[in-house]
Short mmCIF file of C-alpha atoms and ligand atoms in Angstrom, two decimals:
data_model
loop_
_atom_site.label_atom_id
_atom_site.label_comp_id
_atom_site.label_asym_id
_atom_site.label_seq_id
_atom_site.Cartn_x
_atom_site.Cartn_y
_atom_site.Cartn_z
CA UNK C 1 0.00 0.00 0.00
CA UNK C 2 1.41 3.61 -1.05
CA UNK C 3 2.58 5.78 1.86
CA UNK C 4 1.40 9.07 2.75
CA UNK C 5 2.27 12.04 4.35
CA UNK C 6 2.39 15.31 4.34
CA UNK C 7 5.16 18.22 5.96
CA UNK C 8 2.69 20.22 8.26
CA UNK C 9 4.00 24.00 8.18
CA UNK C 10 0.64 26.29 8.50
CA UNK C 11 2.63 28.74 6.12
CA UNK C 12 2.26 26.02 2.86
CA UNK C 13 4.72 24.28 0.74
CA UNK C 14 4.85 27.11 -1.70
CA UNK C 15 7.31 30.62 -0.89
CA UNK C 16 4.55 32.48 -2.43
CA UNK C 17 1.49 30.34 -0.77
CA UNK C 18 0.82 32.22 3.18
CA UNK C 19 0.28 35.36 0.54
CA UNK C 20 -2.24 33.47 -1.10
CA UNK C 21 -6.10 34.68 -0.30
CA UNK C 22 -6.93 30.98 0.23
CA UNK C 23 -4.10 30.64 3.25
CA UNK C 24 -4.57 31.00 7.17
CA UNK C 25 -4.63 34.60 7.62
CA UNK C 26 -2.18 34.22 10.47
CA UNK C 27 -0.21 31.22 11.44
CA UNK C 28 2.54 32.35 13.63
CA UNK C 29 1.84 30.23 17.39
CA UNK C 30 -1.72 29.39 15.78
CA UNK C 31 -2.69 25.91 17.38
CA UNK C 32 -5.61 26.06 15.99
CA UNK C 33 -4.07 26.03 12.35
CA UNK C 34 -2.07 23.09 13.37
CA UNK C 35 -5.13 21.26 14.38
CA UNK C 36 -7.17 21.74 12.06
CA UNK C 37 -4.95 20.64 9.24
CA UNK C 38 -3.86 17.38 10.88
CA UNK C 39 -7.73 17.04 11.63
CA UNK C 40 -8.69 17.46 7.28
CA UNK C 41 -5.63 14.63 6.89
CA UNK C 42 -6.89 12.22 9.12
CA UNK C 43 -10.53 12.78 7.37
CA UNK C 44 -8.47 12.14 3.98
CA UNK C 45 -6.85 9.14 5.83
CA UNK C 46 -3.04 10.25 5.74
CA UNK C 47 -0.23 8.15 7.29
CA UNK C 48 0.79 11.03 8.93
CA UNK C 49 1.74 14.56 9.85
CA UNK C 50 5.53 15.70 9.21
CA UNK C 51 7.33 18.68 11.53
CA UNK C 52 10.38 19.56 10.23
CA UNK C 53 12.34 21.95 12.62
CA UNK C 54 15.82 23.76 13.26
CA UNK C 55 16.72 25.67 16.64
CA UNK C 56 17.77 29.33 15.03
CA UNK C 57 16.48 31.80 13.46
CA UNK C 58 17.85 33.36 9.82
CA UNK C 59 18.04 36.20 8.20
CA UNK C 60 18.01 38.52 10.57
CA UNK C 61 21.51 40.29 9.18
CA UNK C 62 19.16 41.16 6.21
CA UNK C 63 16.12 42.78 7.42
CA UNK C 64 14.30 43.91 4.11
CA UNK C 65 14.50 39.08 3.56
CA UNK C 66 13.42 38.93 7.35
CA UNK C 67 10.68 40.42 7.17
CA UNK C 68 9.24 38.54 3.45
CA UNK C 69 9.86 35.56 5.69
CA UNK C 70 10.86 31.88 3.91
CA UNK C 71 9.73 28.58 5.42
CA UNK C 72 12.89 27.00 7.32
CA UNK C 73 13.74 30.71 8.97
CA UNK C 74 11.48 29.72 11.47
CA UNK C 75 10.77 32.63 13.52
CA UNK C 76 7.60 31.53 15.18
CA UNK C 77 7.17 27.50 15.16
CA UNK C 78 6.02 25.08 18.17
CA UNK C 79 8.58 23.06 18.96
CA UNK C 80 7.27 19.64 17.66
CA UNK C 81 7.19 17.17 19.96
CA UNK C 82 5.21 19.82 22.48
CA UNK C 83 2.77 20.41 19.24
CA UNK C 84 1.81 17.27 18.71
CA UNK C 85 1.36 16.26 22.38
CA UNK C 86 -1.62 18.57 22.17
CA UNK C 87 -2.60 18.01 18.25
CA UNK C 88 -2.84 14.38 19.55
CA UNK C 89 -5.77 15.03 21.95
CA UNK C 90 -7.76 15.95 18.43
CA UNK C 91 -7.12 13.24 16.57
CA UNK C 92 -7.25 9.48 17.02
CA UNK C 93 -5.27 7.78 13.85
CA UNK C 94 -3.01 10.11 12.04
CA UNK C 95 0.59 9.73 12.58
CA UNK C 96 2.62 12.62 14.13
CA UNK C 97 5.99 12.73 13.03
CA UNK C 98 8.31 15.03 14.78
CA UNK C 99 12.14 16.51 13.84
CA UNK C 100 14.86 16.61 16.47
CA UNK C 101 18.42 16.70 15.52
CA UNK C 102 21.22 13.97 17.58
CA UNK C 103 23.75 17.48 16.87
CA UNK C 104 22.44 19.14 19.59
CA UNK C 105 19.87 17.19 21.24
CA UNK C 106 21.49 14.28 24.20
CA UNK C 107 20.01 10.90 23.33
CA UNK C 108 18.25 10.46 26.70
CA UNK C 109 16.20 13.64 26.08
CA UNK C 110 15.58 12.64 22.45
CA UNK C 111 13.98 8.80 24.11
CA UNK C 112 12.15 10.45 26.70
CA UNK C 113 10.40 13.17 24.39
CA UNK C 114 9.01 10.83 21.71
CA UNK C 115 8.35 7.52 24.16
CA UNK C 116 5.88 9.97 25.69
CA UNK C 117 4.31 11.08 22.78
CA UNK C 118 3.79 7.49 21.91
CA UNK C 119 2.11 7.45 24.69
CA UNK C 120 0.13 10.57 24.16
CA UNK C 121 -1.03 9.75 21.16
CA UNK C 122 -1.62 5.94 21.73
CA UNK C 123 1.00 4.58 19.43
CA UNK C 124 1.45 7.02 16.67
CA UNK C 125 4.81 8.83 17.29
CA UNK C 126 7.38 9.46 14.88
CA UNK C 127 11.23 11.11 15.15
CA UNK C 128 13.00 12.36 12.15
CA UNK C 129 16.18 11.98 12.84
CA UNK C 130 18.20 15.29 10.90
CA UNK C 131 21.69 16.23 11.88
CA UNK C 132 20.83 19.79 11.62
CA UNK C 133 21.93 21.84 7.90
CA UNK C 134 21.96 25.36 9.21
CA UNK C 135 25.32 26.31 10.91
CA UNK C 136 23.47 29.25 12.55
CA UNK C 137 21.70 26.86 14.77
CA UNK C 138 25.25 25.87 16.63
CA UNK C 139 25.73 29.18 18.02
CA UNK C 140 22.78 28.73 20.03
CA UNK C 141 23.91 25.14 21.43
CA UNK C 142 27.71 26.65 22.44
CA UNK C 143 29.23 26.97 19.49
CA UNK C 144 30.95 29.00 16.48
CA UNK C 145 30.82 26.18 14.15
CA UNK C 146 29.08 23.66 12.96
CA UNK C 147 30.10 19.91 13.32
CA UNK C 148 31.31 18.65 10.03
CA UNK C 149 29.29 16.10 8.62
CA UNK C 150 31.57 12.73 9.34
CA UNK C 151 31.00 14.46 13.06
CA UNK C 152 27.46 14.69 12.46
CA UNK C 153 26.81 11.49 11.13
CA UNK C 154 28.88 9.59 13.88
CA UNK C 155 26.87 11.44 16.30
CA UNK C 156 23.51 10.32 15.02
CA UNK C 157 24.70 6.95 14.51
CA UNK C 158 25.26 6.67 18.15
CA UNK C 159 22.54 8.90 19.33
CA UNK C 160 20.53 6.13 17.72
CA UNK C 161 21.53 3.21 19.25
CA UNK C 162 21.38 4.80 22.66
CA UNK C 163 17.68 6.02 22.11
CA UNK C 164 16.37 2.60 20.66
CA UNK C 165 18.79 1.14 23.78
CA UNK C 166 16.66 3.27 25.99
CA UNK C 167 13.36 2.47 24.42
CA UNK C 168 14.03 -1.11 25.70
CA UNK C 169 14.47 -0.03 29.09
CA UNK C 170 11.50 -1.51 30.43
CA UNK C 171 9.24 -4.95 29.76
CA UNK C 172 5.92 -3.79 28.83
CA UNK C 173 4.72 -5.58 31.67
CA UNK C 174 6.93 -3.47 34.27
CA UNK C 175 4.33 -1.56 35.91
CA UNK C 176 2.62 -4.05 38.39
CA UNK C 177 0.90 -1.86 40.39
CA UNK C 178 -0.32 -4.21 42.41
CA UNK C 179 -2.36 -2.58 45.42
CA UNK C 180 -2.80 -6.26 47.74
CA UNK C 181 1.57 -7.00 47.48
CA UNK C 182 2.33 -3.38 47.57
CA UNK C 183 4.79 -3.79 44.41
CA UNK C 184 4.38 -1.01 42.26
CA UNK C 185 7.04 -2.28 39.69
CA UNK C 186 8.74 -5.68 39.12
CA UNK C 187 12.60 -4.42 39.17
CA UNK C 188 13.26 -7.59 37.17
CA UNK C 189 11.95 -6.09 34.43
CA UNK C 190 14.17 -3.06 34.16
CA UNK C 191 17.12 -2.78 32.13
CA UNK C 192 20.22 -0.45 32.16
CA UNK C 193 21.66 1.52 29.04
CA UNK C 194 25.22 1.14 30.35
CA UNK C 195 26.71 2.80 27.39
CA UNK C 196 30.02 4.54 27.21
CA UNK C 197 30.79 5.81 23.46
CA UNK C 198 32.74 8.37 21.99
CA UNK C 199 30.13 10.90 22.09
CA UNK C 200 27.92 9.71 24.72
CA UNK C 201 27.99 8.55 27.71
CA UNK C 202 24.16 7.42 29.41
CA UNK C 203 23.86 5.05 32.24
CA UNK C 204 19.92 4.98 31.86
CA UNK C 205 16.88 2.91 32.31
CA UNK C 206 14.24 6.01 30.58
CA UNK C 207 11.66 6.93 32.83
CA UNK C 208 8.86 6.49 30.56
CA UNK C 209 7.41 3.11 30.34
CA UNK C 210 7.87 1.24 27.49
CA UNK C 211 6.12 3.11 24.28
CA UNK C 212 2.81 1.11 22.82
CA UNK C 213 4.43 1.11 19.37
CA UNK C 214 7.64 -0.33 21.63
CA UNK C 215 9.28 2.09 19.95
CA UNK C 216 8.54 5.19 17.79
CA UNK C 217 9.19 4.69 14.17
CA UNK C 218 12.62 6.46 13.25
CA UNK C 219 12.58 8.77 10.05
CA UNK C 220 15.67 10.19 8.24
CA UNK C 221 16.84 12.82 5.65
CA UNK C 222 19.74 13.58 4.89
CA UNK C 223 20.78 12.03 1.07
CA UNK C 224 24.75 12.66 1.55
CA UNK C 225 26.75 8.95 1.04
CA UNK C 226 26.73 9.27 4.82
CA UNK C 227 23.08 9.84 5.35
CA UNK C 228 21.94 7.14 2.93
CA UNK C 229 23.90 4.71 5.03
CA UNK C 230 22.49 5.74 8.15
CA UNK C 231 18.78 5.24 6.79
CA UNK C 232 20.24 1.57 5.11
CA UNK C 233 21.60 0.99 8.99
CA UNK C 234 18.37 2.00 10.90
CA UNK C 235 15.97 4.12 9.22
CA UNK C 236 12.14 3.30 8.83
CA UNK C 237 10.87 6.41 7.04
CA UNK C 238 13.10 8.20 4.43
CA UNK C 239 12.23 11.34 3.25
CA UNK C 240 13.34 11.51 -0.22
CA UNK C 241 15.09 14.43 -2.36
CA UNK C 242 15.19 12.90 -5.51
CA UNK C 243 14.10 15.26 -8.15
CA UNK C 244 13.24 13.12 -11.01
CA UNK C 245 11.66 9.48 -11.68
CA UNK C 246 15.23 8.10 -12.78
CA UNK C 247 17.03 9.63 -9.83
CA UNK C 248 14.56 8.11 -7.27
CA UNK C 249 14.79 4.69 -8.97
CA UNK C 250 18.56 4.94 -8.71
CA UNK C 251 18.13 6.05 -4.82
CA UNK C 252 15.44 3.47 -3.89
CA UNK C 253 17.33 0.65 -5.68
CA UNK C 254 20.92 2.30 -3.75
CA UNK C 255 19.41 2.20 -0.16
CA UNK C 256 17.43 -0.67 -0.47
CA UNK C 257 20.56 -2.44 -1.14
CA UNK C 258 22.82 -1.19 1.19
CA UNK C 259 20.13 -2.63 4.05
CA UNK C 260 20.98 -5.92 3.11
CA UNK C 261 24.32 -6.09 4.78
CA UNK C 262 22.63 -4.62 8.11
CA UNK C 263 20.45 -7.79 8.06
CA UNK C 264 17.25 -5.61 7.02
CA UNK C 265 14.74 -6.43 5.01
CA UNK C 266 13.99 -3.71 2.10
CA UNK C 267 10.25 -3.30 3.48
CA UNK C 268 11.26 -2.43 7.06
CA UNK C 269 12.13 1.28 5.43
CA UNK C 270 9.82 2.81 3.63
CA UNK C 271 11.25 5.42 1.20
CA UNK C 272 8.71 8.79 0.51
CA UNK C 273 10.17 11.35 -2.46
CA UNK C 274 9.24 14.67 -1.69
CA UNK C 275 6.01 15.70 -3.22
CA UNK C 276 4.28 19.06 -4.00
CA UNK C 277 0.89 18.92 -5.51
CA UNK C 278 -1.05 21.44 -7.41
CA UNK C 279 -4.40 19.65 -7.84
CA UNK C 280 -7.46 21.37 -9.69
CA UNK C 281 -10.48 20.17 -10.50
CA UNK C 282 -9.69 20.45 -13.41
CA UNK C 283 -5.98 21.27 -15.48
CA UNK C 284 -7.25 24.74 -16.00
CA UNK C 285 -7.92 25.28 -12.21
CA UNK C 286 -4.52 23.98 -11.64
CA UNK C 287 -2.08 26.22 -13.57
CA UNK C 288 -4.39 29.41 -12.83
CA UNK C 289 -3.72 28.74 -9.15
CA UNK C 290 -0.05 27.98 -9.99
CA UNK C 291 0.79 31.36 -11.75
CA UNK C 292 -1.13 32.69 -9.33
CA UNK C 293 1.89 31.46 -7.23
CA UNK C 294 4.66 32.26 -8.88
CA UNK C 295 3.50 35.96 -9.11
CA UNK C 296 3.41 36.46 -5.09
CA UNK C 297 7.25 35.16 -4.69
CA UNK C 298 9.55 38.04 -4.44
CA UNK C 299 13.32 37.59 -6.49
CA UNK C 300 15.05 38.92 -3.95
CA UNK C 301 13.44 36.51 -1.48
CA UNK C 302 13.95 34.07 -4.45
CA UNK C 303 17.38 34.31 -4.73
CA UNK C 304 18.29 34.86 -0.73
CA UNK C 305 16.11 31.40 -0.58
CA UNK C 306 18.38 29.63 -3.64
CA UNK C 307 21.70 30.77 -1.99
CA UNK C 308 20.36 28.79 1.20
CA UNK C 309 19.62 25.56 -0.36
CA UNK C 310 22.24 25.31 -2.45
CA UNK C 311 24.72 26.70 0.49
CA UNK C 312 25.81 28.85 -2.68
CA UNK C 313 25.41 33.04 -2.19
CA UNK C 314 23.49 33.98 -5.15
CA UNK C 315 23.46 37.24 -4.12
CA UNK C 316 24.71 40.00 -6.81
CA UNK C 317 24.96 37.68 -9.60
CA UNK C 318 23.43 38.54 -12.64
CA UNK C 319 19.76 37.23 -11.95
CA UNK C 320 19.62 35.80 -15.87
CA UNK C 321 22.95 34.25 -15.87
CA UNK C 322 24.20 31.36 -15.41
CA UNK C 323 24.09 29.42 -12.44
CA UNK C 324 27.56 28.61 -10.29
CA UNK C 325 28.70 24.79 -11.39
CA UNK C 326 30.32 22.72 -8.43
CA UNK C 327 33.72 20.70 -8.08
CA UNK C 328 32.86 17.78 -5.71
CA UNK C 329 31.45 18.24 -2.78
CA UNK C 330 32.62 21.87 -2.47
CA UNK C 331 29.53 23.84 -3.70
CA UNK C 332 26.56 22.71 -2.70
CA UNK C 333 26.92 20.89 1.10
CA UNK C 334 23.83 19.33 1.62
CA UNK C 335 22.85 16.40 -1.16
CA UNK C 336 19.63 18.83 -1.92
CA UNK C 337 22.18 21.82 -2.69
CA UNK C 338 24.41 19.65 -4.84
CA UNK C 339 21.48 18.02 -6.78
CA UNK C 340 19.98 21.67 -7.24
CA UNK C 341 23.08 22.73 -8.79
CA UNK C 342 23.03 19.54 -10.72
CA UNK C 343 19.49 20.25 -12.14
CA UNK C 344 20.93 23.79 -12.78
CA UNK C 345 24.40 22.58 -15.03
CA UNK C 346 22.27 19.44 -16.76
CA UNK C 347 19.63 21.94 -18.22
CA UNK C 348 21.84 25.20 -18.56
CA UNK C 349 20.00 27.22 -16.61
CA UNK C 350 20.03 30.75 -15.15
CA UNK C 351 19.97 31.98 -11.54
CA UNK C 352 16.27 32.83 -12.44
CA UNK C 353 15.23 29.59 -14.00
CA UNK C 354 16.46 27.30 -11.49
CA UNK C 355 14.55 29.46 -8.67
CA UNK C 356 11.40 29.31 -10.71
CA UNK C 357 11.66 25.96 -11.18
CA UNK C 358 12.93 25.28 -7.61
CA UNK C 359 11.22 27.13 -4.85
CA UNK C 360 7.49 26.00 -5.84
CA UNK C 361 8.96 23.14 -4.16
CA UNK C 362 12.02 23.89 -2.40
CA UNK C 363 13.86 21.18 -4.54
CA UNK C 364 11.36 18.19 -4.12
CA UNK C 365 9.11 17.32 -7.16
CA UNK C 366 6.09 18.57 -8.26
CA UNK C 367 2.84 17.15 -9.94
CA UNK C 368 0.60 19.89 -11.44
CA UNK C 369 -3.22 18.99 -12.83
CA UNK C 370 -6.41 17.10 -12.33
CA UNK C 371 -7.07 14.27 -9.53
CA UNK C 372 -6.54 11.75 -12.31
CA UNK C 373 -3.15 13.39 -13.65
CA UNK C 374 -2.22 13.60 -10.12
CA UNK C 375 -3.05 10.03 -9.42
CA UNK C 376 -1.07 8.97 -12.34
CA UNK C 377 1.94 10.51 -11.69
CA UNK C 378 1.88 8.57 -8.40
CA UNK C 379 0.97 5.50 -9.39
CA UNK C 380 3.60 5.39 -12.08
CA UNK C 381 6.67 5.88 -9.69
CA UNK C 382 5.08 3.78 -6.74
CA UNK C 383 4.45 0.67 -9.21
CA UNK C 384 8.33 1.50 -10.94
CA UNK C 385 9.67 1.00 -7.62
CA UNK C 386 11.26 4.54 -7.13
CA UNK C 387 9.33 4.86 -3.87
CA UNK C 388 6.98 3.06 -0.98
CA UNK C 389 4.85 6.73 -0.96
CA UNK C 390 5.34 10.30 -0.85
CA UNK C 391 6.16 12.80 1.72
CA UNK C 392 3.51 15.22 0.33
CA UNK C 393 4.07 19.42 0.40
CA UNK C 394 0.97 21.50 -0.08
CA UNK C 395 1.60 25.08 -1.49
CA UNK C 396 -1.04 27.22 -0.18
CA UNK C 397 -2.94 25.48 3.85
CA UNK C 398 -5.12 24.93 4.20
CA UNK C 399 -6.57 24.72 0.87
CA UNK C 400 -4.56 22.45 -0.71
CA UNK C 401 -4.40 19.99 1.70
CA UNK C 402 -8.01 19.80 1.66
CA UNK C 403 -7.94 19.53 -2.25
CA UNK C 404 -5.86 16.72 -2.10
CA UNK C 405 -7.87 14.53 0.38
CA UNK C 406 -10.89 15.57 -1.51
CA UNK C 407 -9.93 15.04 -4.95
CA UNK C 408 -6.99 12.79 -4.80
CA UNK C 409 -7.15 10.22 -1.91
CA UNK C 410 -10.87 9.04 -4.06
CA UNK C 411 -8.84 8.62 -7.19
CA UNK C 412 -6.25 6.39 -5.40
CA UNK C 413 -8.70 4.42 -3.45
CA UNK C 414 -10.15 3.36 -6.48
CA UNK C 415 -7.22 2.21 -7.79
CA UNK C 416 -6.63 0.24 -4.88
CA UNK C 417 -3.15 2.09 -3.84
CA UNK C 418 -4.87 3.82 -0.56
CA UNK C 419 -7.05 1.77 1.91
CA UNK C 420 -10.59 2.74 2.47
CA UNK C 421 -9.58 3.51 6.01
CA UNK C 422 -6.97 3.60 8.89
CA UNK C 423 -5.29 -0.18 8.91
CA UNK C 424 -4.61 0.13 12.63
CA UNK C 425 -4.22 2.57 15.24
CA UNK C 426 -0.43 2.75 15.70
CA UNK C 427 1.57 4.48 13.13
CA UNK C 428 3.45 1.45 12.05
CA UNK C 429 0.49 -0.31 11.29
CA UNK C 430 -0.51 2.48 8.79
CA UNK C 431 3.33 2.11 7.38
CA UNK C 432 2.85 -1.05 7.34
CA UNK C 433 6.22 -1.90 9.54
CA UNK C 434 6.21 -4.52 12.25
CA UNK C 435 6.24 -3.73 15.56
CA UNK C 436 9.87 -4.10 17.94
CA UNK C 437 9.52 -7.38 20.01
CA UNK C 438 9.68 -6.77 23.51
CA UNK C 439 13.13 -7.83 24.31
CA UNK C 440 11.90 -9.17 27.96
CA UNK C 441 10.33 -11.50 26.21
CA UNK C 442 12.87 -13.11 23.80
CA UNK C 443 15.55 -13.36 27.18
CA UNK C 444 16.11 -12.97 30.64
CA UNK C 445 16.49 -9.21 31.62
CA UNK C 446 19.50 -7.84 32.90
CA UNK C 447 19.26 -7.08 36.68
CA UNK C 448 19.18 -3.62 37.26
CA UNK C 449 21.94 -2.22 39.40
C1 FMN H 1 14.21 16.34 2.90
C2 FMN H 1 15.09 16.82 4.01
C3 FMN H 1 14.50 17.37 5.16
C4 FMN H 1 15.30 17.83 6.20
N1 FMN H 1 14.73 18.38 7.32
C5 FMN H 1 15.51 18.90 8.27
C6 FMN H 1 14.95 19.57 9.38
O1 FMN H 1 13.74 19.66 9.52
N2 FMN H 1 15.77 20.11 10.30
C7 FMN H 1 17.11 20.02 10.22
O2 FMN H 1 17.79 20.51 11.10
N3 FMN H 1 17.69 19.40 9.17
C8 FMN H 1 16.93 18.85 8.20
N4 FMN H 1 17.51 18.22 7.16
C9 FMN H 1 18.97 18.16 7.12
C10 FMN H 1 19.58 16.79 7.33
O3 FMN H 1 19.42 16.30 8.63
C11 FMN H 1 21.05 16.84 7.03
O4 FMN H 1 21.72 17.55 8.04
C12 FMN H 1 21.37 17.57 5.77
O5 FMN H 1 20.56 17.07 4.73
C13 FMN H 1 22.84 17.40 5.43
O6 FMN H 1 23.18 16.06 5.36
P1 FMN H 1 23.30 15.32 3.99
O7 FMN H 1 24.48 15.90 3.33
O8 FMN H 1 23.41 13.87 4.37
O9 FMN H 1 22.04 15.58 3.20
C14 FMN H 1 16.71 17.75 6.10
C15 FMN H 1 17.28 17.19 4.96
C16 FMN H 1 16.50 16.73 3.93
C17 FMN H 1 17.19 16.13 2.74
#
């Protein structure tokens, strides 16, 4: 069954969609907005919600950019995990995947936050593991500079283990609490983290219970050699940057078969391309709203918004030359930067043609038409194995969201890729991933000490 979900930011998918007539008229701190678009999701049946987050806040060196205000500055989002421990008291089935970063987050804190929204939300808790991309976000966290990304990457690789180490702390059956013996607990069933790494050091047990999904499913992102292997190691959701059908073949095909030597089968990650859709009801509808679109984003936003994601300043350069090519990994430091500036050499284009054809959806791919064009493009790249489902980006909220569910999810029920409704109530039931086996139950538990 195709995956689905959908990143979550009130302000749209789109740099020109909050200026749209059909967005929230204010987002910033709005729980309401939040709410109500994981509540028109779960109506359309979604997998799942997607936070990403950072811990700074940009362009504030260049006011006249600060104050137009792009997507991943930030300057007024919940921090996730909080947001969805309150989204989940509105909802019942619809997955709520959160970002935290193992750069600047300690692994305990990282097991504790997400086992409890498990438990908040009755099994549907998610962590996206990032390593953080903005170097600005270090100098809130102690320091001038960023870690470089073997750093990074070694980091997260132990940050995981600890966290799924502490996830296992306790046997579901732990909590007794028997009033007649007095025994609150059975200490048998208790297990110490013990670990001692080169980055970490966390004695442990959590003290949260053990999660009803036994553990939260673990997303990743980052597409770097590094981060690929990391997601082949231990990743269950992938959130995909490929920006074209042959490229996510080649990625699917690359990860999938890198899990093989971790002992993994290929279907315990599922792997979701980013998405943007521009549904109409009918072609017409689609490309009016899309100009539409295009008209409200600003160049010099454009341009201050290119230089970002390609890690490339744009700034002064003729806005209808040509674009800067990289030498290795040099230009370009994140895999969506390089494959940006890939896009850009491969088609010759300018500054102003690669943000035209980039920021509608900040790199990703898009799909622009009626529910059946829509439903085709998805269906072809699901059924030629470039993905499991899509991590989908709506350009103006809440109105395209609701669009999709309305129009879309129909067209790919019929065609059997969506179920008629939620498979489960846990998260991992909609991803269709097996659940963690208690490990009290395979052996003995350590005594605690
Ligand atoms: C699709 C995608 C989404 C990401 N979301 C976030 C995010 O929300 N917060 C964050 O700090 N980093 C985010 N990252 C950054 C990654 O964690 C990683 O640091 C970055 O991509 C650089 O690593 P790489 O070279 O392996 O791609 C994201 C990356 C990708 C590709």
């Amino acid at each position: 069954m195709m995956v689905l979900g959908f990143t979550g930011g009130a302000l749209g998918g789109h740099l020109g969609g909050w200026r749209h007539r059909d967005s929230f008229p204010t987002t910033a701190m709005q729980l309401k907005c939040m709410i109500e678009m994981a509540q028109i999701a779960e109506r359309g049946g979604l997998d799942m919600m997607f936070l990403a987050d950072g811990n700074g806040v940009r362009q504030m060196d260049r006011p006249e950019l600060f104050a137009a205000n792009s997507p991943s500055d930030r300057p007024a989002v919940f921090e996730p995990v909080t947001l969805f421990a309150a989204v989940a008291q509105h909802t019942s089935r619809i997955g709520l995947v959160a970002t935290a970063t193992t750069s600047y987050e300690e692994p305990f804190t990282i097991a504790r936050k997400f086992a409890s929204l498990d438990h908040l939300s009755g099994g549907r808790a998610g962590w996206n593991l990032v390593t953080t991309q903005y170097v600005e976000d270090s100098k809130n966290f102690g320091r001038d500079e960023h870690f470089g990304r073997e750093e990074r990457y070694e980091r997260a690789r132990e940050s995981l283990d600890v966290v799924r180490s502490l996830w296992d702390s306790w046997a579901t059956d732990a909590f007794l609490q028997d009033k007649s013996t007095g025994r609150y607990l059975d200490p048998d069933r208790v297990r110490l983290t013990n670990h001692r790494g080169k980055h970490f050091s966390v004695k442990g047990p959590l003290n949260v219970a053990r999660a009803p999904q036994g553990q939260p499913v673990v997303f990743m992102a980052g597409q770097s050699d590094a981060g690929k292997e990391l997601a082949a190691y231990g990743g269950e959701g992938l959130f995909g940057t490929a920006s074209n059908k042959a490229e996510a073949q080649a990625e699917y095909a690359d990860i999938k078969g890198r899990m093989k030597k971790y002992g993994r089968p290929a279907d315990s990650l599922r792997i979701l391309p980013a998405l943007s859709v521009l549904v109409g009801r009918t072609a017409t509808e689609a490309d009016a709203l899309f100009d539409e679109l295009q008209s409200l984003i600003s160049p010099a936003l454009a341009v201050s918004y290119l230089s970002k994601v390609t890690g490339v300043d744009l700034t002064g350069l003729p806005i209808d030359g040509p674009m800067p090519k990289r030498k290795g990994e040099s230009l370009g430091g994140t895999a969506i930067g390089r494959s940006v500036l890939d896009m850009a050499a491969r088609d010759g284009l300018s500054v102003r043609a690669t943000y035209e054809r980039v920021l509608p959806t900040h790199g990703g791919n898009m799909v622009k038409g009626d529910p059946v064009q829509v439903a085709d493009m998805m269906e072809d790249w699901y059924r030629s194995k470039a993905c499991d489902g899509f991590m989908l980006s709506m350009p103006v909220e809440p109105r395209s969201l609701r669009d999709f569910c309305e129009l879309v999810v129909p067209e790919l029920r019929r065609r059997g890729l969506r179920p008629s409704e939620y498979r489960g109530p846990t998260l991992r039931d909609n991803m269709g991933l097996a659940h963690p086996i208690d490990p009290f139950l395979q052996a003995p538990a350590e005594k605690a000490g």
